[in-house]
Coordinates of N, CA and C in Angstrom, one line a residue:
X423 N -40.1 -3.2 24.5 CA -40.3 -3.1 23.1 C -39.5 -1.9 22.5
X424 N -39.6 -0.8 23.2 CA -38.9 0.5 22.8 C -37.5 0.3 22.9
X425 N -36.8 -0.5 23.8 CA -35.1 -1.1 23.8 C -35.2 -1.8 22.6
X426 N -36.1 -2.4 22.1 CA -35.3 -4.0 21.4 C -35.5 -2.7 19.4
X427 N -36.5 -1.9 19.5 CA -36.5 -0.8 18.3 C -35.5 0.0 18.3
X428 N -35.2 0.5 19.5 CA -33.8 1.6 19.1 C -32.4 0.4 18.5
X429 N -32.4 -0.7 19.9 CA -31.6 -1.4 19.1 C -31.4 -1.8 17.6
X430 N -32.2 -2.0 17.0 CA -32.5 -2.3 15.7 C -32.6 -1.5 14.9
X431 N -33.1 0.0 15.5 CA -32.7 0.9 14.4 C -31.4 1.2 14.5
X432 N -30.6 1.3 15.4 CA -28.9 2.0 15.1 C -28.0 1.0 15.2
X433 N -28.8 -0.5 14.8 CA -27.7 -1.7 13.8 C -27.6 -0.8 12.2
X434 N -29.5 -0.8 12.1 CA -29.5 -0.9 11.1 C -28.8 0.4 10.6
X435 N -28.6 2.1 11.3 CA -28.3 2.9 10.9 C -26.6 2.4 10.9
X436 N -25.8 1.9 11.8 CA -24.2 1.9 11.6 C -23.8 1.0 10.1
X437 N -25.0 -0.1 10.0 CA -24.7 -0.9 8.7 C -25.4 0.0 7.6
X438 N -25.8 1.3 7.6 CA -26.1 1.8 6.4 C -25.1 3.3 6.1
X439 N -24.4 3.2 7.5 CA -23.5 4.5 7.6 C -22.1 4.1 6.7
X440 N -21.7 2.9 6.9 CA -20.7 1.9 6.2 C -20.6 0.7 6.0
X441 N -21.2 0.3 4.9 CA -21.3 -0.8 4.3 C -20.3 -1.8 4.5
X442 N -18.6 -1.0 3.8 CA -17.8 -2.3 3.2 C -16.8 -2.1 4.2
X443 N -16.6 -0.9 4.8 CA -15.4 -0.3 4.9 C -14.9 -0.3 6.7
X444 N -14.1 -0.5 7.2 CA -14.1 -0.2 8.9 C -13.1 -0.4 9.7
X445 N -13.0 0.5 10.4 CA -11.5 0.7 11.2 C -10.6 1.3 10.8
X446 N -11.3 2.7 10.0 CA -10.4 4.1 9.5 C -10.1 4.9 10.4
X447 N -8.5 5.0 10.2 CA -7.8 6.0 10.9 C -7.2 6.9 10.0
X448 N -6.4 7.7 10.8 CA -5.8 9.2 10.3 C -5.0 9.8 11.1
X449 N -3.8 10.5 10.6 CA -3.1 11.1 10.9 C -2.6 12.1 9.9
X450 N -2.4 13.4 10.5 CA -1.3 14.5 9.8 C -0.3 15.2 10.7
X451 N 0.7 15.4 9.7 CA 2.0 15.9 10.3 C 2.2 16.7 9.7
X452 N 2.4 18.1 10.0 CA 2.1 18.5 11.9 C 0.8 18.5 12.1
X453 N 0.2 18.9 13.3 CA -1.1 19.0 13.2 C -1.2 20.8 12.6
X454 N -3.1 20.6 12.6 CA -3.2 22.2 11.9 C -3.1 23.1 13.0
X455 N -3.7 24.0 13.1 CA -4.1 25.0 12.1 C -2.8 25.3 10.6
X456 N -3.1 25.4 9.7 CA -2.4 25.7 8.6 C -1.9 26.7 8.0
X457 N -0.7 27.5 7.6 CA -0.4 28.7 6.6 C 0.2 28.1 5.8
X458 N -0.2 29.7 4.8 CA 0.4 29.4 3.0 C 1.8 28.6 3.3
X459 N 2.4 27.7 2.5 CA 3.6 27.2 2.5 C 3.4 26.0 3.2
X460 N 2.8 25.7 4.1 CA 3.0 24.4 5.1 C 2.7 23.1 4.5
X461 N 3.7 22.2 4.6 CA 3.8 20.9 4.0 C 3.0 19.9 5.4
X462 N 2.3 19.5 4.6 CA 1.5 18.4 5.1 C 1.9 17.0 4.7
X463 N 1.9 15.9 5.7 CA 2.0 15.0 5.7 C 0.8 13.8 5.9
X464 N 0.3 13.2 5.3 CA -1.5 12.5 5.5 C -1.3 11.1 5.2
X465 N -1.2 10.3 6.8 CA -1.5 9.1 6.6 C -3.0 8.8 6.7
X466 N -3.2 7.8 6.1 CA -4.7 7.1 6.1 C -4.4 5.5 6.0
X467 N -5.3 5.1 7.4 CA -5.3 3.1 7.2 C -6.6 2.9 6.9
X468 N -7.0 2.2 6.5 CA -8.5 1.5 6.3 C -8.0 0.1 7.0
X469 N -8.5 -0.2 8.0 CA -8.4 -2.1 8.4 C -9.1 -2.3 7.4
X470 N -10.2 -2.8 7.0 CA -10.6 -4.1 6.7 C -11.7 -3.3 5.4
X471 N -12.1 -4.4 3.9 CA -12.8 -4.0 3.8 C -13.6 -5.3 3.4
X472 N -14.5 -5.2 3.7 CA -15.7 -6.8 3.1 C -16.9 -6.1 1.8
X473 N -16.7 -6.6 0.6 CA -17.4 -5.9 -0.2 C -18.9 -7.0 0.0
X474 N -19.8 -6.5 -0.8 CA -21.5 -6.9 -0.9 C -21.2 -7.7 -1.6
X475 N -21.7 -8.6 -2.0 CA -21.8 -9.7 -3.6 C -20.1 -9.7 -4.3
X476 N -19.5 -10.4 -3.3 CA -18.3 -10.2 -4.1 C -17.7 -9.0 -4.5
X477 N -18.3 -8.0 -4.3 CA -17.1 -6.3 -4.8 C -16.1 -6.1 -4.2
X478 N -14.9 -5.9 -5.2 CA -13.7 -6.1 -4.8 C -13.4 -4.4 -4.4
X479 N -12.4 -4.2 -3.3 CA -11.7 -2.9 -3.5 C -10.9 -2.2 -4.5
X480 N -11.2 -1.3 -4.9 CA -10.9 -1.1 -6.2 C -9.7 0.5 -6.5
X481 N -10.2 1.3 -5.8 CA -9.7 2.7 -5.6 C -9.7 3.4 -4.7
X482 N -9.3 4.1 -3.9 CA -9.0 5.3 -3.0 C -8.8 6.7 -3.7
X483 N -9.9 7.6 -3.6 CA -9.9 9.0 -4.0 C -9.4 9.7 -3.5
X484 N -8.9 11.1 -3.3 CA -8.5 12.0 -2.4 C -9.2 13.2 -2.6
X485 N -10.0 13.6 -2.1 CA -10.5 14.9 -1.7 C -9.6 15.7 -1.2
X486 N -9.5 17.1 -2.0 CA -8.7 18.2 -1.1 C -9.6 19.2 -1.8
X487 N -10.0 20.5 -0.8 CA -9.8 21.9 -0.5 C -9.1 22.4 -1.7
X488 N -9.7 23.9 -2.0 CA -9.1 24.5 -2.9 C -7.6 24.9 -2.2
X489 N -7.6 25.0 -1.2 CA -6.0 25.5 -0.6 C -5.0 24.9 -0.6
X490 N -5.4 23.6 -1.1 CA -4.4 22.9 -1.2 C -3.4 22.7 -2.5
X491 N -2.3 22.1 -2.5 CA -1.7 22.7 -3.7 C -0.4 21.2 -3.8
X492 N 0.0 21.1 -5.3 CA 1.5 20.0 -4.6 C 1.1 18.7 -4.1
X493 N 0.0 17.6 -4.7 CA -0.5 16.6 -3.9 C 0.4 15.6 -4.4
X494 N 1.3 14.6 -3.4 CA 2.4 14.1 -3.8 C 2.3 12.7 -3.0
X495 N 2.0 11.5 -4.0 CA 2.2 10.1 -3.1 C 3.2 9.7 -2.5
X496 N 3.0 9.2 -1.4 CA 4.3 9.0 -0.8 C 4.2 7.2 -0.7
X497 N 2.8 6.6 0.0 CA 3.2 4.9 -0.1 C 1.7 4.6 -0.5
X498 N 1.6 3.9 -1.2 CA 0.3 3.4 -2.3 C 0.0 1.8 -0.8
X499 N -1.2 1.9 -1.1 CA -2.0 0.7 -0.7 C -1.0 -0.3 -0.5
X500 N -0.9 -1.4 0.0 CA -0.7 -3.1 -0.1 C -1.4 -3.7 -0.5
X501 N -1.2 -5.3 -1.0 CA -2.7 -5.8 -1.8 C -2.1 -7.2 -0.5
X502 N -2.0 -7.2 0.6 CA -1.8 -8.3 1.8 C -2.7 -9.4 0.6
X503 N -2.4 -10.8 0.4 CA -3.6 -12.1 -0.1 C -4.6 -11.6 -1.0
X504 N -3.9 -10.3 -1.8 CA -4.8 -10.2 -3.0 C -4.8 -10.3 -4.0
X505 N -5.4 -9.9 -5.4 CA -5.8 -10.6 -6.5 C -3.7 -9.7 -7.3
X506 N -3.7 -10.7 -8.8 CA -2.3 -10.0 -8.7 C -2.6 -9.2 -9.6
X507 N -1.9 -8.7 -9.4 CA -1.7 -6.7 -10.0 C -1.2 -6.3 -9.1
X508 N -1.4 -4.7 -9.2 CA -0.6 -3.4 -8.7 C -1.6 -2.2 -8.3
X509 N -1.6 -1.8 -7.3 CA -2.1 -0.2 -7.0 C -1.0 1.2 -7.7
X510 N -2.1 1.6 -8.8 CA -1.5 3.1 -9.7 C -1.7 4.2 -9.3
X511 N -1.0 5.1 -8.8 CA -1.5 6.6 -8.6 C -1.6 6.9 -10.1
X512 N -3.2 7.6 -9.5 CA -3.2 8.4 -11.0 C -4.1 9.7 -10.8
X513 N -3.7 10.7 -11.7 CA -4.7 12.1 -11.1 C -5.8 12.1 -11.7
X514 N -6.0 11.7 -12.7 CA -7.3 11.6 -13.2 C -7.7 9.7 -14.1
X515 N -8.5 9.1 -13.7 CA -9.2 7.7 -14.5 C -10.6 8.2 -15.2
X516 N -10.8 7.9 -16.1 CA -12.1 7.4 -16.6 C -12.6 5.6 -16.8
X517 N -12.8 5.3 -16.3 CA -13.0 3.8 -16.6 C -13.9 3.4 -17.6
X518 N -14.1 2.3 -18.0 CA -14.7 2.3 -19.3 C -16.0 2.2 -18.9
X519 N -16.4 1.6 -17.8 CA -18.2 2.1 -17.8 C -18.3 3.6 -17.8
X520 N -17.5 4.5 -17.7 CA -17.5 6.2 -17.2 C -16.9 6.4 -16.1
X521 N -17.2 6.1 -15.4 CA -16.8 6.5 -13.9 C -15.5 7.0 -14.2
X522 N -15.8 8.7 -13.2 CA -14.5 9.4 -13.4 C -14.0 10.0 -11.9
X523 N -12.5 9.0 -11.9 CA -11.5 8.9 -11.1 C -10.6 9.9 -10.8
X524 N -10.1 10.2 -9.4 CA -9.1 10.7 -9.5 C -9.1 12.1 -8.6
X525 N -8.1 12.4 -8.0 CA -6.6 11.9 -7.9 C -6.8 10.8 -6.9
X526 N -5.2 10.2 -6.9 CA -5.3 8.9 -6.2 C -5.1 7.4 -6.3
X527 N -5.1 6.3 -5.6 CA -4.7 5.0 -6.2 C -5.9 4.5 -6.9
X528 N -5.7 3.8 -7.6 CA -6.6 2.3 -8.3 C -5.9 1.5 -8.6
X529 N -6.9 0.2 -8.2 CA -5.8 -1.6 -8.6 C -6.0 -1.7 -9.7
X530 N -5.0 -2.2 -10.5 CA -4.9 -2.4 -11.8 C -5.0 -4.4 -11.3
X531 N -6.0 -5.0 -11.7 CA -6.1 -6.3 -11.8 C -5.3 -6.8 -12.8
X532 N -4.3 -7.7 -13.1 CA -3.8 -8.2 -14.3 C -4.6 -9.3 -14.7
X533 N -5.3 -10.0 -13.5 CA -6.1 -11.1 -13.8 C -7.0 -11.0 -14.9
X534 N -7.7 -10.0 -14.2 CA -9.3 -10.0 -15.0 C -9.5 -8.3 -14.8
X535 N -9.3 -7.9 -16.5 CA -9.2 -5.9 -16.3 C -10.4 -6.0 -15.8
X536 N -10.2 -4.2 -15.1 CA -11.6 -4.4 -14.5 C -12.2 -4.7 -12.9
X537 N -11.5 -5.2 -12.7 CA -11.7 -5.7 -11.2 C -10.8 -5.6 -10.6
X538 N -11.3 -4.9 -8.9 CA -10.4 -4.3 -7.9 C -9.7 -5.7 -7.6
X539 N -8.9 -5.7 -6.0 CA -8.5 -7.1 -5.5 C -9.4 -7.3 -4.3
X540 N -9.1 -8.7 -4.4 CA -9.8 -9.7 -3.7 C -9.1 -9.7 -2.1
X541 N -8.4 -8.4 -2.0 CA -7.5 -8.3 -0.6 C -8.8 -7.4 0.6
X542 N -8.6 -7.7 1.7 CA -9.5 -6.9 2.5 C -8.7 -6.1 3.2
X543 N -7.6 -5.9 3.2 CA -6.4 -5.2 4.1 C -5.9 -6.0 5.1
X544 N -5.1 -5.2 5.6 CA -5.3 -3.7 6.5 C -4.4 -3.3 4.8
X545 N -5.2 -1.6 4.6 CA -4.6 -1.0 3.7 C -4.4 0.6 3.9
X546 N -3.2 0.5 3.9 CA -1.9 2.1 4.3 C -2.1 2.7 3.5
X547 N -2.3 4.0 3.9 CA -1.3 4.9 2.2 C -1.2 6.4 2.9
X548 N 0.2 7.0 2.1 CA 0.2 8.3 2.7 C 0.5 9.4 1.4
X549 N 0.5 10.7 1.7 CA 0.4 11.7 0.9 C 0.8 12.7 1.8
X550 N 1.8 13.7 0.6 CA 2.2 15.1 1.3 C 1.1 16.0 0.4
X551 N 0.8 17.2 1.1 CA 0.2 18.7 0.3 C 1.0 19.6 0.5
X552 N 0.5 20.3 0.2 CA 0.9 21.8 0.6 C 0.1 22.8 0.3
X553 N 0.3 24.0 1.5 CA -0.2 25.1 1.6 C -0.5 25.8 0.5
X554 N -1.6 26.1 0.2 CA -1.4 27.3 -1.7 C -0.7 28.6 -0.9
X555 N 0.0 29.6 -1.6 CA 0.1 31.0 -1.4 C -1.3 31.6 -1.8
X556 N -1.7 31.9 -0.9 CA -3.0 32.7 -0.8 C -2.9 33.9 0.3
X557 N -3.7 34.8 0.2 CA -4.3 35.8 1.3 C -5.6 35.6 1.4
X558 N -6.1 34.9 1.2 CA -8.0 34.3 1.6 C -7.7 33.0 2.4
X559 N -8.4 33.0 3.4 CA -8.5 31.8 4.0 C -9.4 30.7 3.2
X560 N -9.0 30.0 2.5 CA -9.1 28.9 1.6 C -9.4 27.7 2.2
X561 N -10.2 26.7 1.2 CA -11.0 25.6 2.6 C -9.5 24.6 2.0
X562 N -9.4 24.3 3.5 CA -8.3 23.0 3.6 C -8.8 21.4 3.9
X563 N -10.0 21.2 3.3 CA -10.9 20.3 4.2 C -9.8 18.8 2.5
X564 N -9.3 17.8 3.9 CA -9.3 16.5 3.2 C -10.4 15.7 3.5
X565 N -10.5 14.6 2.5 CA -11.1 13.7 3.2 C -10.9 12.3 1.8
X566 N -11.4 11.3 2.2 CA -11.1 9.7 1.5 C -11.9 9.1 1.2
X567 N -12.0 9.1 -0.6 CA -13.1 7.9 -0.4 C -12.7 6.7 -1.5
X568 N -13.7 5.5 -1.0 CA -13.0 4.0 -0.9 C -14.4 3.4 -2.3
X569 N -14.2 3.2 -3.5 CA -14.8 2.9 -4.3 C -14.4 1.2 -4.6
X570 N -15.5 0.3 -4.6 CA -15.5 -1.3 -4.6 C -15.9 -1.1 -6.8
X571 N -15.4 -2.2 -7.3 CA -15.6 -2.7 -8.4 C -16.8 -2.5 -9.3
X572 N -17.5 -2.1 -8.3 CA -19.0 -2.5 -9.0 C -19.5 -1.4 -9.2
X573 N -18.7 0.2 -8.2 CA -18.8 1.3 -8.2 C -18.2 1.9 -9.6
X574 N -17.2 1.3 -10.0 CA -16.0 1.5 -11.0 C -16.6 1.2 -12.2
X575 N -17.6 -0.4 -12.3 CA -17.6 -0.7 -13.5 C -17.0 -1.7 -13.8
X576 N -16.4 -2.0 -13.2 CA -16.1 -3.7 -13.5 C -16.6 -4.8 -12.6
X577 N -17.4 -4.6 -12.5 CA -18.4 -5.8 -11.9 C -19.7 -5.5 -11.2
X578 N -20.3 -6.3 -12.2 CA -21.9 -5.8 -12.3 C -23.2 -7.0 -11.3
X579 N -22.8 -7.5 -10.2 CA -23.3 -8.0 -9.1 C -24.2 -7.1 -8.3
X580 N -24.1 -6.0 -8.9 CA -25.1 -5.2 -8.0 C -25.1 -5.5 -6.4
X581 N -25.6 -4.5 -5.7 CA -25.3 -4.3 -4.7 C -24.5 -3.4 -3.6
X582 N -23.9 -2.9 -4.6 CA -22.1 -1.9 -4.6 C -22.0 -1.7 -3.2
X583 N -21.1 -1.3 -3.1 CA -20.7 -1.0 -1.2 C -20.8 1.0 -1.9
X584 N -21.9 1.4 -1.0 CA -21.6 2.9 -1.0 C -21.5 3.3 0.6
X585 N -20.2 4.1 1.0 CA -19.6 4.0 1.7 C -19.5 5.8 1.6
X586 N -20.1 6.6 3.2 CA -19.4 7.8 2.8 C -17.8 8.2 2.6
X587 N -17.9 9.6 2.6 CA -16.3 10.0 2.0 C -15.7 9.7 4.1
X588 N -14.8 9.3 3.9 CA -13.9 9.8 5.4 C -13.2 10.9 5.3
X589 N -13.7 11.7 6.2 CA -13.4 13.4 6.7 C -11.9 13.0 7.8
X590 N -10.8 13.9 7.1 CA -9.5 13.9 7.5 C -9.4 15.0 8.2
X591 N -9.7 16.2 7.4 CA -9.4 17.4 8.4 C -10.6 18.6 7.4
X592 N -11.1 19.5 8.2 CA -11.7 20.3 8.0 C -10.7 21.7 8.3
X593 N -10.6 22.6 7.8 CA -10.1 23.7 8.4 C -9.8 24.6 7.0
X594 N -9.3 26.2 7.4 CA -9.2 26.7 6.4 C -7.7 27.5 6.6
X595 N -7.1 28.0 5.8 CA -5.9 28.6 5.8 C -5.6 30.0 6.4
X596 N -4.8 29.3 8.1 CA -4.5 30.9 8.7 C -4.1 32.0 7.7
X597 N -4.6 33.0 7.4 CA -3.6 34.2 7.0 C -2.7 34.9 8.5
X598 N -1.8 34.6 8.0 CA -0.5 36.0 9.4 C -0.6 37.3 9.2
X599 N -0.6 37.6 10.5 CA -1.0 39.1 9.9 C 0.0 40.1 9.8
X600 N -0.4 40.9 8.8 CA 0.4 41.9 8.5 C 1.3 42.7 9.0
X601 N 2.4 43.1 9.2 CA 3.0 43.7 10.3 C 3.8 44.9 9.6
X602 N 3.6 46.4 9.7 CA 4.2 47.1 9.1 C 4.8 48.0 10.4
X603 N 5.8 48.9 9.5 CA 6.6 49.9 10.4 C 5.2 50.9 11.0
X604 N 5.5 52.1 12.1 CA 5.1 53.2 11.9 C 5.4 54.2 10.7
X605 N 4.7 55.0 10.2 CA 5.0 55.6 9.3 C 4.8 57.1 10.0
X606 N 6.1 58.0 9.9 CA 6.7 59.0 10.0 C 5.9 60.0 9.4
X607 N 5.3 61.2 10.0 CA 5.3 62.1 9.1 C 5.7 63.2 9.2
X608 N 6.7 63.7 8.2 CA 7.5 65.0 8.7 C 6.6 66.3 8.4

């Protein structure tokens, strides 16, 4: 009886850890640790997403760290068999239920405003940063998060896919250290 409960609790805990979302990966180039100046390179795939009651994928956020600085799209989403429109980088959305967006992609549906696409992926996208000029070690922490239609406001099926943020990198900004002459005293 004690096997067949654990079992059942850590279904139930993996299906409440991520609803819609699964088969996230990641990559940065170079790897860290990080100094001021260093250009970062940040892919992210999501395989697959399956929304709740019909919720479509809708946007990808970007989380960055105050250290971060220079956040620059390099390849937006694919919509592989999905609804027609386009994925927009945008730094900031307010959508008309409220919900406030940004930085990062959203699907612009041409079908029906309002509503993500009906694509489940596999869905790509990459981004460069950069280092801030600082002397404080500043948090560099990225991470991704994946908002479905219903989260947005355009479609009210209830049930939303809440989905935590995906943690890319945690870390904070090497400072180099200081290197001075001896100083002479005559």
């Amino acid at each position: 009886m004690r096997k067949v409960l654990f079992i059942l609790f850590l279904l139930i805990r993996l299906t409440a850890s991520s609803q819609c979302i699964s088969n996230q990966s990641s990559t940065l180039i170079p790897a860290g640790p990080y100094q001021p100046g260093d250009v970062v390179t940040v892919n992210y795939t999501l395989g697959d997403f399956t929304g709740i009651n019909v919720n479509w994928i809708h946007a990808f956020q970007i989380n960055l760290g105050v250290g971060w600085t220079n956040l620059t799209p390099i390849l937006a989403p694919g919509n592989p068999f999905g609804s027609v429109g386009n994925w927009l980088w945008d730094l900031q959305n307010i959508y008309p239920g409220g919900f406030n967006f940004g930085p990062g992609w959203r699907f612009v549906n041409t079908g029906t405003a309002g509503w993500g696409t009906s694509s489940s992926g596999p869905f790509i996208i990459s981004f460069q940063v950069t280092v801030a000029s600082t002397c404080t070690p500043d948090n560099l922490s990225i991470s991704i998060e994946v908002f479905d239609d219903c989260t947005t406001g355009g479609w009210s099926n209830g049930g939303c896919c809440v989905d935590p943020a995906y943690n890319i990198y945690n870390g904070v900004v090497q400072i180099p250290p200081i290197i001075t002459s001896n100083i002479n005293h005559f």
